[in-house]
Coordinates of C-alpha atoms in Angstrom, one line a residue:
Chain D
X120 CA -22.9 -10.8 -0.7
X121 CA -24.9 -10.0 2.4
X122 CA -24.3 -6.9 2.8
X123 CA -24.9 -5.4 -0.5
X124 CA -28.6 -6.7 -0.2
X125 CA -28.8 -4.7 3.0
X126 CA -27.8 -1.7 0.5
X127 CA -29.9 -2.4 -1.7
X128 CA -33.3 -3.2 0.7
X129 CA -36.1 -5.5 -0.9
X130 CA -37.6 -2.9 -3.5
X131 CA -34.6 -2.5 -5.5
X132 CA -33.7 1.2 -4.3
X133 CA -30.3 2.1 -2.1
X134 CA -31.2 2.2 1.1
X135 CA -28.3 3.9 4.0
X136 CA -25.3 1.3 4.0
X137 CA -25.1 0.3 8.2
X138 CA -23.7 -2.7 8.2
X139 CA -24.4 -4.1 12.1
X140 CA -24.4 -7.7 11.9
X141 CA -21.3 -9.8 12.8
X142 CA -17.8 -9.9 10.3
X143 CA -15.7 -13.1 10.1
X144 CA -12.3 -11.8 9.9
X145 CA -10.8 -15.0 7.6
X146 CA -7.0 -15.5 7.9
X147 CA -5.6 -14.0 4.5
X148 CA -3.0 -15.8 3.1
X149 CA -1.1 -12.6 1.7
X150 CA -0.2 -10.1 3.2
X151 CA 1.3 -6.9 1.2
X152 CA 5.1 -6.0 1.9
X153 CA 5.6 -3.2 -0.2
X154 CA 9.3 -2.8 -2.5
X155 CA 9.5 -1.2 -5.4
X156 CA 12.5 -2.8 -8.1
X157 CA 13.5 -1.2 -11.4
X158 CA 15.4 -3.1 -14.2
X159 CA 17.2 -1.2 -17.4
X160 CA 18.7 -3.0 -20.6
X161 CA 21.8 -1.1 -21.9
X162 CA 23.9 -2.0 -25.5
X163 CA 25.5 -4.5 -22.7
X164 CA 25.2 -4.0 -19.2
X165 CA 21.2 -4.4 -17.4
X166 CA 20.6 -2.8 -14.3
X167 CA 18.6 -3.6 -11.8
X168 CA 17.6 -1.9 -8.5
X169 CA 15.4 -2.2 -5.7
X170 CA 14.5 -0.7 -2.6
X171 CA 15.6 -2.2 0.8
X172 CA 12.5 -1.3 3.1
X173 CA 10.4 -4.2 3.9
X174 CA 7.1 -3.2 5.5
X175 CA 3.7 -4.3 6.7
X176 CA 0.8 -1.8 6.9
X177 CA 1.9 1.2 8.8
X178 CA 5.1 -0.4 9.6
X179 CA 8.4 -1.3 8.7
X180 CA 9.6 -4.8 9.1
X181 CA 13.4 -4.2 8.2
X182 CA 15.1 -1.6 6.4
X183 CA 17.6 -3.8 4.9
X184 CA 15.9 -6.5 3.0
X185 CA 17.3 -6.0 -1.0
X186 CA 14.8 -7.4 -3.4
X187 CA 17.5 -7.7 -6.1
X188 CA 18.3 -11.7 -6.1
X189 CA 21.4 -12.9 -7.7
X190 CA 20.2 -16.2 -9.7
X191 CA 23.8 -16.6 -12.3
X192 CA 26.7 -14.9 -13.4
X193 CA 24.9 -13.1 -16.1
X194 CA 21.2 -12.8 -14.5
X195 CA 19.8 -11.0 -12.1
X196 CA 15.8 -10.9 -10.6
X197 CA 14.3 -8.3 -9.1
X198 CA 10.7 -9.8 -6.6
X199 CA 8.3 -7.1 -4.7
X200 CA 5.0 -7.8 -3.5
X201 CA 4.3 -10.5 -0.8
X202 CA 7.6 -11.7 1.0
X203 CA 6.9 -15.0 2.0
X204 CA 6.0 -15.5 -1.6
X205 CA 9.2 -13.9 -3.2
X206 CA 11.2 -16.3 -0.8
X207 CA 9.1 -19.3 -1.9
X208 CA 10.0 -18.4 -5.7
X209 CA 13.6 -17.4 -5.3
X210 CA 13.8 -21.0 -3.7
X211 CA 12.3 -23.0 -6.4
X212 CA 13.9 -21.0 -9.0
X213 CA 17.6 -21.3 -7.5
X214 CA 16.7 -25.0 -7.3
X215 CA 15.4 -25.3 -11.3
X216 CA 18.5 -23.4 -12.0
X217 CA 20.6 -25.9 -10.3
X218 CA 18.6 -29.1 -12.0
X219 CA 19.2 -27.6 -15.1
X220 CA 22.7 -27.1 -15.1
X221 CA 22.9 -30.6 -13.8
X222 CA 21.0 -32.2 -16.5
X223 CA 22.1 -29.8 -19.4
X224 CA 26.0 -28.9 -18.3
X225 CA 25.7 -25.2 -18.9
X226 CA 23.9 -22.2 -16.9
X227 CA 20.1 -21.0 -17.9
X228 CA 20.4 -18.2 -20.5
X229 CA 18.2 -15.0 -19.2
X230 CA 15.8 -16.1 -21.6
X231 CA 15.5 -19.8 -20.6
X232 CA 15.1 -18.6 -17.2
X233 CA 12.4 -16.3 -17.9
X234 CA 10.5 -18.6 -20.1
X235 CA 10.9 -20.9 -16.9
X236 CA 9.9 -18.2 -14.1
X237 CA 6.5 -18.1 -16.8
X238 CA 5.6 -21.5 -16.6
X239 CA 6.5 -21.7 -12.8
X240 CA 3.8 -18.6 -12.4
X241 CA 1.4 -20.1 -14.6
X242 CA 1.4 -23.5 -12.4
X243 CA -0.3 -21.5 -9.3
X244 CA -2.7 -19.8 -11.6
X245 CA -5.4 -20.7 -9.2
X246 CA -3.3 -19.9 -6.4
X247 CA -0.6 -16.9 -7.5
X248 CA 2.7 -16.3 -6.0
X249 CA 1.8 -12.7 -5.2
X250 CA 5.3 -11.6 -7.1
X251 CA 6.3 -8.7 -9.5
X252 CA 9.2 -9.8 -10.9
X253 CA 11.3 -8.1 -13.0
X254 CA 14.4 -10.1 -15.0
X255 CA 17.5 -8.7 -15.9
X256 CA 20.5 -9.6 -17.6
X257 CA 22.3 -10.3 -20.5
X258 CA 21.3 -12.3 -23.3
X259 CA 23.4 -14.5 -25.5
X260 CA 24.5 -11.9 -27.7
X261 CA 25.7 -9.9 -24.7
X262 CA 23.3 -7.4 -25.4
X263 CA 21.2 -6.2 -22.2
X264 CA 17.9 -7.6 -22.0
X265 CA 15.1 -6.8 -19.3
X266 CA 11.9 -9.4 -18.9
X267 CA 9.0 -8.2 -17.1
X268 CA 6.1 -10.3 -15.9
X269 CA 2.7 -10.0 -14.0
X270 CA 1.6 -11.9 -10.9
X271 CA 0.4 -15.2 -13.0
X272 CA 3.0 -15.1 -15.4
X273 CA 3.1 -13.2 -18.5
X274 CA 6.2 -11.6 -19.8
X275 CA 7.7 -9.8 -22.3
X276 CA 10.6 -8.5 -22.9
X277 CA 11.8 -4.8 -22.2
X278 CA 14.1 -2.0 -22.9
X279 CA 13.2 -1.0 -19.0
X280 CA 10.6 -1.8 -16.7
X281 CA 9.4 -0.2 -12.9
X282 CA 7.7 -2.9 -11.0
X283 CA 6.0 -2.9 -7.0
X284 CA 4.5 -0.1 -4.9
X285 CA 6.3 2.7 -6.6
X286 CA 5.8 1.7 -10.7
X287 CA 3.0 3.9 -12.0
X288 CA 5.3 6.4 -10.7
X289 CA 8.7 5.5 -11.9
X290 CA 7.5 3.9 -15.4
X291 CA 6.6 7.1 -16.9
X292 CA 9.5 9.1 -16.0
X293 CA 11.1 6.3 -18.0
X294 CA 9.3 5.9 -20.5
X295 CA 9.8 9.8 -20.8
X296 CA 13.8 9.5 -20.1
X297 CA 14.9 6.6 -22.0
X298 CA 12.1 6.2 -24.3
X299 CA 12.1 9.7 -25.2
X300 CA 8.1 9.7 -25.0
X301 CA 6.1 12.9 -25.9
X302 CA 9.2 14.6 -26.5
X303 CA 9.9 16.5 -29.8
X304 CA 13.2 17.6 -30.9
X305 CA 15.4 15.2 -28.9
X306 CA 18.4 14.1 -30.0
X307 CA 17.8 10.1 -29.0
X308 CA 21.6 8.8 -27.3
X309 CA 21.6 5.5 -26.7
X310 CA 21.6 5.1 -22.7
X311 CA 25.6 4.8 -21.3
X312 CA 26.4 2.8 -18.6
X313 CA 27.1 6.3 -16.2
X314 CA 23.6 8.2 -17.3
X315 CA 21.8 4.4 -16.6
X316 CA 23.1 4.1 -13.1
X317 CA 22.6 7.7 -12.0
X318 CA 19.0 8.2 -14.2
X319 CA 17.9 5.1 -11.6
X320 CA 19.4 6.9 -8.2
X321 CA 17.6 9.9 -9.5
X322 CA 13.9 7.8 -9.9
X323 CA 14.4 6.1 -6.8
X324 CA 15.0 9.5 -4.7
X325 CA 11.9 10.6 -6.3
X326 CA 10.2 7.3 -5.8
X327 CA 10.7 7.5 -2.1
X328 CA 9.9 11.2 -1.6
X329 CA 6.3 10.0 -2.4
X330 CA 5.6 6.1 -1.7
X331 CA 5.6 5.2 1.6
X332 CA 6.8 1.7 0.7
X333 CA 9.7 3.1 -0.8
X334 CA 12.6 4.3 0.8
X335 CA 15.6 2.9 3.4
X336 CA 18.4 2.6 0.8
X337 CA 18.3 1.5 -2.9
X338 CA 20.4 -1.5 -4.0
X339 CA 21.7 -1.5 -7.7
X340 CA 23.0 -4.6 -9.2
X341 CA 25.3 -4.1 -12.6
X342 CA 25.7 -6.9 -15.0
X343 CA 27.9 -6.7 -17.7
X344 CA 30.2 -9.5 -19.0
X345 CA 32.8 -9.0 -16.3
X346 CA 30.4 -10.1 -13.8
X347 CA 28.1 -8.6 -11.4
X348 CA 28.5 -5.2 -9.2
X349 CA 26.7 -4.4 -6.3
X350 CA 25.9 -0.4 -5.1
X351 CA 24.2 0.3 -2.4
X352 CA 22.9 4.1 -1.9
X353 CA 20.9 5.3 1.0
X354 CA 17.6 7.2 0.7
X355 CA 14.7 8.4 2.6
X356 CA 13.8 6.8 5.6
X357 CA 10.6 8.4 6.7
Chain H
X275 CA 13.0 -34.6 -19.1
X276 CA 11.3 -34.7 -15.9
X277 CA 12.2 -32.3 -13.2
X278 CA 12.4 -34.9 -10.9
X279 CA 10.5 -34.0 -7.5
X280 CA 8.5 -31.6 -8.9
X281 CA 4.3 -32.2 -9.0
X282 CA 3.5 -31.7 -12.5
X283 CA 0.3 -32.6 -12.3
X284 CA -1.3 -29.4 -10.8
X285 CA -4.3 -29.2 -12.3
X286 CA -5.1 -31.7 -9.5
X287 CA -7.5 -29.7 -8.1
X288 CA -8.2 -27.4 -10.3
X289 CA -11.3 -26.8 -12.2
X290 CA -12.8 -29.2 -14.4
X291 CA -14.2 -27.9 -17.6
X292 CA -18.0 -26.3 -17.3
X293 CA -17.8 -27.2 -13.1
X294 CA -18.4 -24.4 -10.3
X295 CA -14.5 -24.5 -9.1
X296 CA -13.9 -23.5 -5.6
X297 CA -10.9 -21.4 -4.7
X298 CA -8.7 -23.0 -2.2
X299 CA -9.7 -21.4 1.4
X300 CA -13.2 -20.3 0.1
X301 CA -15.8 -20.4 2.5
X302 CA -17.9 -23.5 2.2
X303 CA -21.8 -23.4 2.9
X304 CA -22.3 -23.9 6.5
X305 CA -23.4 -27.3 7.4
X306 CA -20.3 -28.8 5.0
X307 CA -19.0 -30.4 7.8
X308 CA -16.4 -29.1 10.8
X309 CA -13.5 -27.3 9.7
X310 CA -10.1 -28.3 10.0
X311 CA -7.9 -25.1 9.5
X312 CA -6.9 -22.3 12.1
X313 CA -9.6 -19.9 12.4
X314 CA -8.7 -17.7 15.3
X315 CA -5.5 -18.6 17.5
X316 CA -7.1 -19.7 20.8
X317 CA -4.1 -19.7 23.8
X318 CA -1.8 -17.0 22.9
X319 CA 1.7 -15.7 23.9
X320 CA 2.7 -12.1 23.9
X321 CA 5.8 -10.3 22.6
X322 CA 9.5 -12.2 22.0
X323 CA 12.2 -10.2 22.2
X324 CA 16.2 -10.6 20.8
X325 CA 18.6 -8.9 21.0
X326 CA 22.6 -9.8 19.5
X327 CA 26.1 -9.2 21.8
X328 CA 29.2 -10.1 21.6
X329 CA 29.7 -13.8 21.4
X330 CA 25.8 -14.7 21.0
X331 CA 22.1 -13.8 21.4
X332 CA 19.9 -13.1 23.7
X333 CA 16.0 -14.2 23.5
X334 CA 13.2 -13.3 26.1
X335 CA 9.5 -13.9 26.4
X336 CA 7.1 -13.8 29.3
X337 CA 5.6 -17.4 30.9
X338 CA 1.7 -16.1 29.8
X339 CA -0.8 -18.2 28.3
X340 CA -3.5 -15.7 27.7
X341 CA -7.4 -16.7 26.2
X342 CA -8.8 -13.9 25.3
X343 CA -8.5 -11.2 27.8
X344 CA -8.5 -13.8 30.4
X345 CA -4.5 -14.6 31.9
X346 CA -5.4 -18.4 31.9
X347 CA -1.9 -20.4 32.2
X348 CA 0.4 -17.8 33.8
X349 CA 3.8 -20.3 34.0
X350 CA 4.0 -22.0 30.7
X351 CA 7.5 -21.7 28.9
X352 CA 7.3 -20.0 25.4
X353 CA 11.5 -20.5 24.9
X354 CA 12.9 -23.9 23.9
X355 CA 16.1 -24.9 22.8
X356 CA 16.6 -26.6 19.7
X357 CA 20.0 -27.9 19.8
X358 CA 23.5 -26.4 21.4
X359 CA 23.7 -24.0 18.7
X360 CA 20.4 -22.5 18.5
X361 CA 17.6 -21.0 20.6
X362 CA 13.6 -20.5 19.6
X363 CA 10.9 -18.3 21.1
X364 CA 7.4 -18.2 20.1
X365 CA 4.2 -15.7 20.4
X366 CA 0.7 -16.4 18.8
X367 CA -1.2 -19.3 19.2
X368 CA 0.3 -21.7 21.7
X369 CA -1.1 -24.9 20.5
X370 CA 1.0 -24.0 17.4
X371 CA 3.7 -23.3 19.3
X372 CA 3.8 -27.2 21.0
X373 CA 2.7 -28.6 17.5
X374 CA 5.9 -27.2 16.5
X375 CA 8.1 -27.8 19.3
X376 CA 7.3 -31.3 19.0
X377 CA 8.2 -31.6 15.5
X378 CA 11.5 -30.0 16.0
X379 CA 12.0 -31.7 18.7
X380 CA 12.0 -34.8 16.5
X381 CA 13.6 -33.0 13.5
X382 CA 17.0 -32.9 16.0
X383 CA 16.7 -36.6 17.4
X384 CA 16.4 -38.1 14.1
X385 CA 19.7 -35.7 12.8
X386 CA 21.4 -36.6 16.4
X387 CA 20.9 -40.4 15.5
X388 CA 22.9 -40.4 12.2
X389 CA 25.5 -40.0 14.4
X390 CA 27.7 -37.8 12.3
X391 CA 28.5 -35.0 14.2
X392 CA 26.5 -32.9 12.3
X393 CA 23.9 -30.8 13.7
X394 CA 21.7 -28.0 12.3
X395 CA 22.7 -24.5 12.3
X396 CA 20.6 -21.9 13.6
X397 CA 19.7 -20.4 9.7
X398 CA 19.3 -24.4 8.6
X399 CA 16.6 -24.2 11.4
X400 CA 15.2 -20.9 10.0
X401 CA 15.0 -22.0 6.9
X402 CA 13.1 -25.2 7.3
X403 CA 10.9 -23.7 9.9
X404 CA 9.8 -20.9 7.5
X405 CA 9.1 -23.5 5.2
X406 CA 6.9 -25.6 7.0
X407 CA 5.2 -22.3 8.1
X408 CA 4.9 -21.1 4.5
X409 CA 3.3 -24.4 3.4
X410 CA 0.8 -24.5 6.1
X411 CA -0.3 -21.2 5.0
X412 CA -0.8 -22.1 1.5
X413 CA -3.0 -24.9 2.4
X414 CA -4.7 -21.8 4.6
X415 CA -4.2 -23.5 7.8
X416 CA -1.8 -21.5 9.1
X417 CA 0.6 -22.0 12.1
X418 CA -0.4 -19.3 14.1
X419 CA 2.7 -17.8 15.5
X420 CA 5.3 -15.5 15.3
X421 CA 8.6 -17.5 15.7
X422 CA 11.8 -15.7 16.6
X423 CA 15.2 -17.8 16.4
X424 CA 19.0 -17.2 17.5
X425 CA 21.9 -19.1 17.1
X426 CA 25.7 -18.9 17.5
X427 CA 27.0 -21.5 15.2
X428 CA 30.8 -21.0 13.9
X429 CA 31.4 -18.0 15.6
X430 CA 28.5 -16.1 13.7
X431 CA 25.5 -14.5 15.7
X432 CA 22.4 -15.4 14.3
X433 CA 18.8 -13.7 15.2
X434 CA 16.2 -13.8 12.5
X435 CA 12.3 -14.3 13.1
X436 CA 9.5 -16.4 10.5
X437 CA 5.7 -15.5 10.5
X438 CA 2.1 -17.1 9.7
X439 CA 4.0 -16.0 5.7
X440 CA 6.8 -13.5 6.1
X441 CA 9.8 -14.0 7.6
X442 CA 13.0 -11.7 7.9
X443 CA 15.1 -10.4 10.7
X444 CA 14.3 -8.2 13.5
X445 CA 15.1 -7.4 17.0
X446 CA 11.3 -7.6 19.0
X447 CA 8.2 -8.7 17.8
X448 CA 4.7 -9.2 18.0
X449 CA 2.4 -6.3 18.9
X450 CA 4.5 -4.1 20.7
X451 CA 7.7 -4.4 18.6
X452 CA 6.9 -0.6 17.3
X453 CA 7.3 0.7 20.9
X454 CA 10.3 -1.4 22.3
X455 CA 12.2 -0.3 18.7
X456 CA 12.9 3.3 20.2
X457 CA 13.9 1.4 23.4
X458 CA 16.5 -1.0 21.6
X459 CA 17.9 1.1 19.2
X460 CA 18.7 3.5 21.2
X461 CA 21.0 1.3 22.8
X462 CA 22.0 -0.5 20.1
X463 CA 22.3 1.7 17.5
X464 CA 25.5 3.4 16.1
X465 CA 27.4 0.4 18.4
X466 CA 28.9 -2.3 16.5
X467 CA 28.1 -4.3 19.4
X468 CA 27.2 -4.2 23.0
X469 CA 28.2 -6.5 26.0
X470 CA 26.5 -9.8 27.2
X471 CA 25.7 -7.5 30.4
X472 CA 24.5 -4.1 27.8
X473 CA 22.3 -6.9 26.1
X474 CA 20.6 -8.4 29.1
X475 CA 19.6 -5.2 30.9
X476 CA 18.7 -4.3 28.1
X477 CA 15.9 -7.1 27.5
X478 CA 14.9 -6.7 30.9
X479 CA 14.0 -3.1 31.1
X480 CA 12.2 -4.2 27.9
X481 CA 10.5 -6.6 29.8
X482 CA 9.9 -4.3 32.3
X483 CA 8.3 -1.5 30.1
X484 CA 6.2 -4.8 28.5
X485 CA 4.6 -5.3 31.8
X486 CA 3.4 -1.6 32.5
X487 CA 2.1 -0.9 29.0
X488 CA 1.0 -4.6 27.2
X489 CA -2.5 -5.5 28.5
X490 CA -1.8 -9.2 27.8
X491 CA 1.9 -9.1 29.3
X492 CA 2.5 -10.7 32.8
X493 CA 5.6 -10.5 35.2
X494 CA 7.2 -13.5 35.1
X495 CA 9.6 -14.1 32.5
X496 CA 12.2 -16.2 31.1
X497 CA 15.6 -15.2 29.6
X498 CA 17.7 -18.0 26.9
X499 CA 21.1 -17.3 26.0
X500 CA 22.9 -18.8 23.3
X501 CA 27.1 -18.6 23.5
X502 CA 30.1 -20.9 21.6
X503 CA 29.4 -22.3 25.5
X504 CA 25.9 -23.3 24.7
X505 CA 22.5 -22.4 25.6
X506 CA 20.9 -21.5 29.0
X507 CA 17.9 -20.7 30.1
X508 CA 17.1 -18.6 32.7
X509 CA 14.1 -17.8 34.9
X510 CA 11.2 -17.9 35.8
X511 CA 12.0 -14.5 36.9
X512 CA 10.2 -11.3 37.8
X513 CA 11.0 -7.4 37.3
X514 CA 11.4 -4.6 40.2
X515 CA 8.1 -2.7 39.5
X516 CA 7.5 0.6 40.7
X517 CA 3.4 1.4 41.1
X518 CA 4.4 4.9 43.3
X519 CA 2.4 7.0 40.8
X520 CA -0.4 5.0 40.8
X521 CA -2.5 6.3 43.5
X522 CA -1.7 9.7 41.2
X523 CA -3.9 8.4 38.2
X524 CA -7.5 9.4 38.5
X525 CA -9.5 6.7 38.7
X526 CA -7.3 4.5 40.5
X527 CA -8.1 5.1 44.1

């Protein structure tokens, strides 16, 4: 606030912004770690892929850290955004998954889980876990189902999603390649298995030609009803 | 159904309908009182650096307590050993650092007295230190430090590091990590592993390098290594410097 009345001056008119006086420089409680993760609903596999690079402004913390977290057999969460924070909600969703299956004697439906991972958000509204999370998995049917959520917790649920550093890039080439967006004349397959998994290797090549936070090695996570398969393919590492 | 352990009741300190609410870590109006977080980190340490071998890990820091630009407390010990299994090394604040050391150090007696023969693993370690760190930052009083850890616990090598929010693994940190990476990976790199001896002249031309190019580095040092034997620590101990070139540098006559 003090320095926009220094802009301003008394009389109302701009004066030259020259800030001299002296800055606190507050500890910030988030810090921004880049990622990018991707999830995709097939007739019954999901998909979902993230980057491994986890950096820090100009640099690179580690070049193998997956954002792609493994929560049940059929379920898989994708977390970018503030590290410390994805590890703090990995931990207290892992430990509500457990609770429930204790209490309940079955395993959280994809649903039920992001239903869960809503109210969880919600509860730090005043405080956010500085997460994009993306859900995917199957859903009771066996049918692929994709849930994508903001920072404080509201979701919805997707045919494909592109969440972190790299998503206003990535979400349009998908909404153009699966949804068949501002297209005319298509022919509109339903999305295979094969196409899915290399349509994503394609995005993320792409993806890390251009973000800086994007890049190392993309790791892709399968889940269909035989369980879950891991891929892991390298990419850019500028 | 209650989710047992889990505070419901979070609009504890939230807002209350038609109040002014204050965001958690807001500043105050002066006069509010004195404040109780971590502003600035006062005593610092410099760079921590690890490095894995075969059979264990290797963790070095320098014996500097720096304020400011000032080299105040040139022989303090930023390396402590947590138990048989696991090693710690610390830069930032070093108040912080003794806050914590204490606390782990009581962590490990209280685990030593159940008497079971259990005792934490390095990544048990990890994991709880990363959480204490994580919740002092969310109640924005941060620990102010950069924490590296290794461990050898049932024949696996263990070297991860936890910060003021982040934590994840790497091989040096703290300011200069970006200019001993070259440095280590070129060693390290393309090896599936290197030798106790590969790993500790390694760390101590590191160390080395440190003391010619960090402003806030000094040369006296300590070495801990962690093997299925144990943990030692090594040191103080100083590098071979060579200042021939000096008298070359203009303006150093």
């Amino acid at each position: 606030a003090k320095m926009f009345t220094q802009v301003y001056g008394d009389n109302g008119k701009m004066k030259e912004y020259h800030y001299t006086g002296p800055v606190e420089h507050r500890f910030s409680p988030y810090s921004f770690n880049g990622g990018t993760v991707l999830a995709v609903a097939g007739e019954d596999f999901a998909i979902v892929a993230s980057d491994t690079r986890l950096s820090e402004g100009y640099s690179i913390h580690s070049r193998d850290s997956p954002k792609c977290y493994k929560l049940t057999n059929t379920t898989v969460i994708g977390c970018s955004g503030f590290h410390g924070d994805c590890l703090t909600l990995t931990k207290i969703i892992d430990a509500r998954l457990k609770m429930y299956k204790h209490s309940n004697n079955k395993s959280m439906t994809s649903g039920a889980i992001a239903a869960m991972l809503s109210t969880i958000l919600y509860g730090r509204r005043f405080f956010p876990y500085y997460v994009y999370n993306i859900i995917g998995g199957l859903d009771e049917e066996g049918k692929g189902a994709v849930y994508s959520f903001d920072p404080v917790g509201s979701y919805q649920r997707d045919t494909y999603k592109a969440g972190g550093s790299a998503s206003a890039m990535l979400q349009p080439l998908l909404d153009n390649q699966i949804g068949f967006k501002n297209m005319e004349g298509v022919q509109h397959l339903p999305l295979n298995q094969e196409k899915a998994v290399q349509l994503v290797k394609d995005v993320f090549i792409s993806a890390a030609e251009r973000d800086v936070y994007t890049g190392d090695a993309l790791r892709i996570c399968i889940v269909t009803k035989e369980g879950i398969k891991e891929e892991t393919v390298p990419l850019r590492k500028d | 159904m209650d989710p047992s352990g889990l505070k419901l009741n979070f609009w504890e300190n939230g807002p209350k309908p038609g109040q002014f609410y204050s965001f958690p870590g807001s500043s105050l109006t002066p006069g509010c009182g004195p404040i109780k977080h971590t502003l600035n980190p006062m005593v610092t340490g410099t760079s921590v650096l690890g490095v894995k071998f075969t059979g264990g890990v290797i963790i070095a820091a320098d014996m500097l307590g720096s304020y400011g630009s000032l080299a105040r407390f040139r022989n303090i010990s930023r390396l402590m050993k947590v138990n048989d299994s696991t090693i710690l090394g610390a830069s930032g604040d070093y108040a912080d650092y003794q806050y914590m050391k204490q606390i782990i150090e009581q962590m490990v007696i209280d685990e030593e007295l159940l008497g079971d023969g259990h005792s934490y693993s390095p990544k048990a370690i990890h994991s709880w230190l990363t959480r204490v760190m994580y919740n002092r930052r969310s109640k924005m009083n941060p620990l102010w430090n950069t924490v590296v850890i290794g461990g050898f616990y049932n024949d696996e090598r263990w070297l991860e590091f936890s910060n003021l929010a982040v934590c994840l693994g790497l091989f040096s940190v703290r300011l200069f990590f970006v200019s001993m990476q070259p440095l280590m990976r070129e060693v390290v790199e393309n090896k599936v592993e290197i030798t106790k001896d590969e790993a500790r002249a390694l760390i101590e031309r590191c160390l080395k390098v440190l003391y010619y190019r960090d402003a806030r580095s000094y040369n006296r040092h300590e070495i801990a290594i962690v093997t299925k034997e144990g943990v030692e620590i090594v040191g103080p101990m100083s590098c071979e410097t060579n200042w021939e070139i000096a008298h070359m540098v203009s303006g150093f006559e």
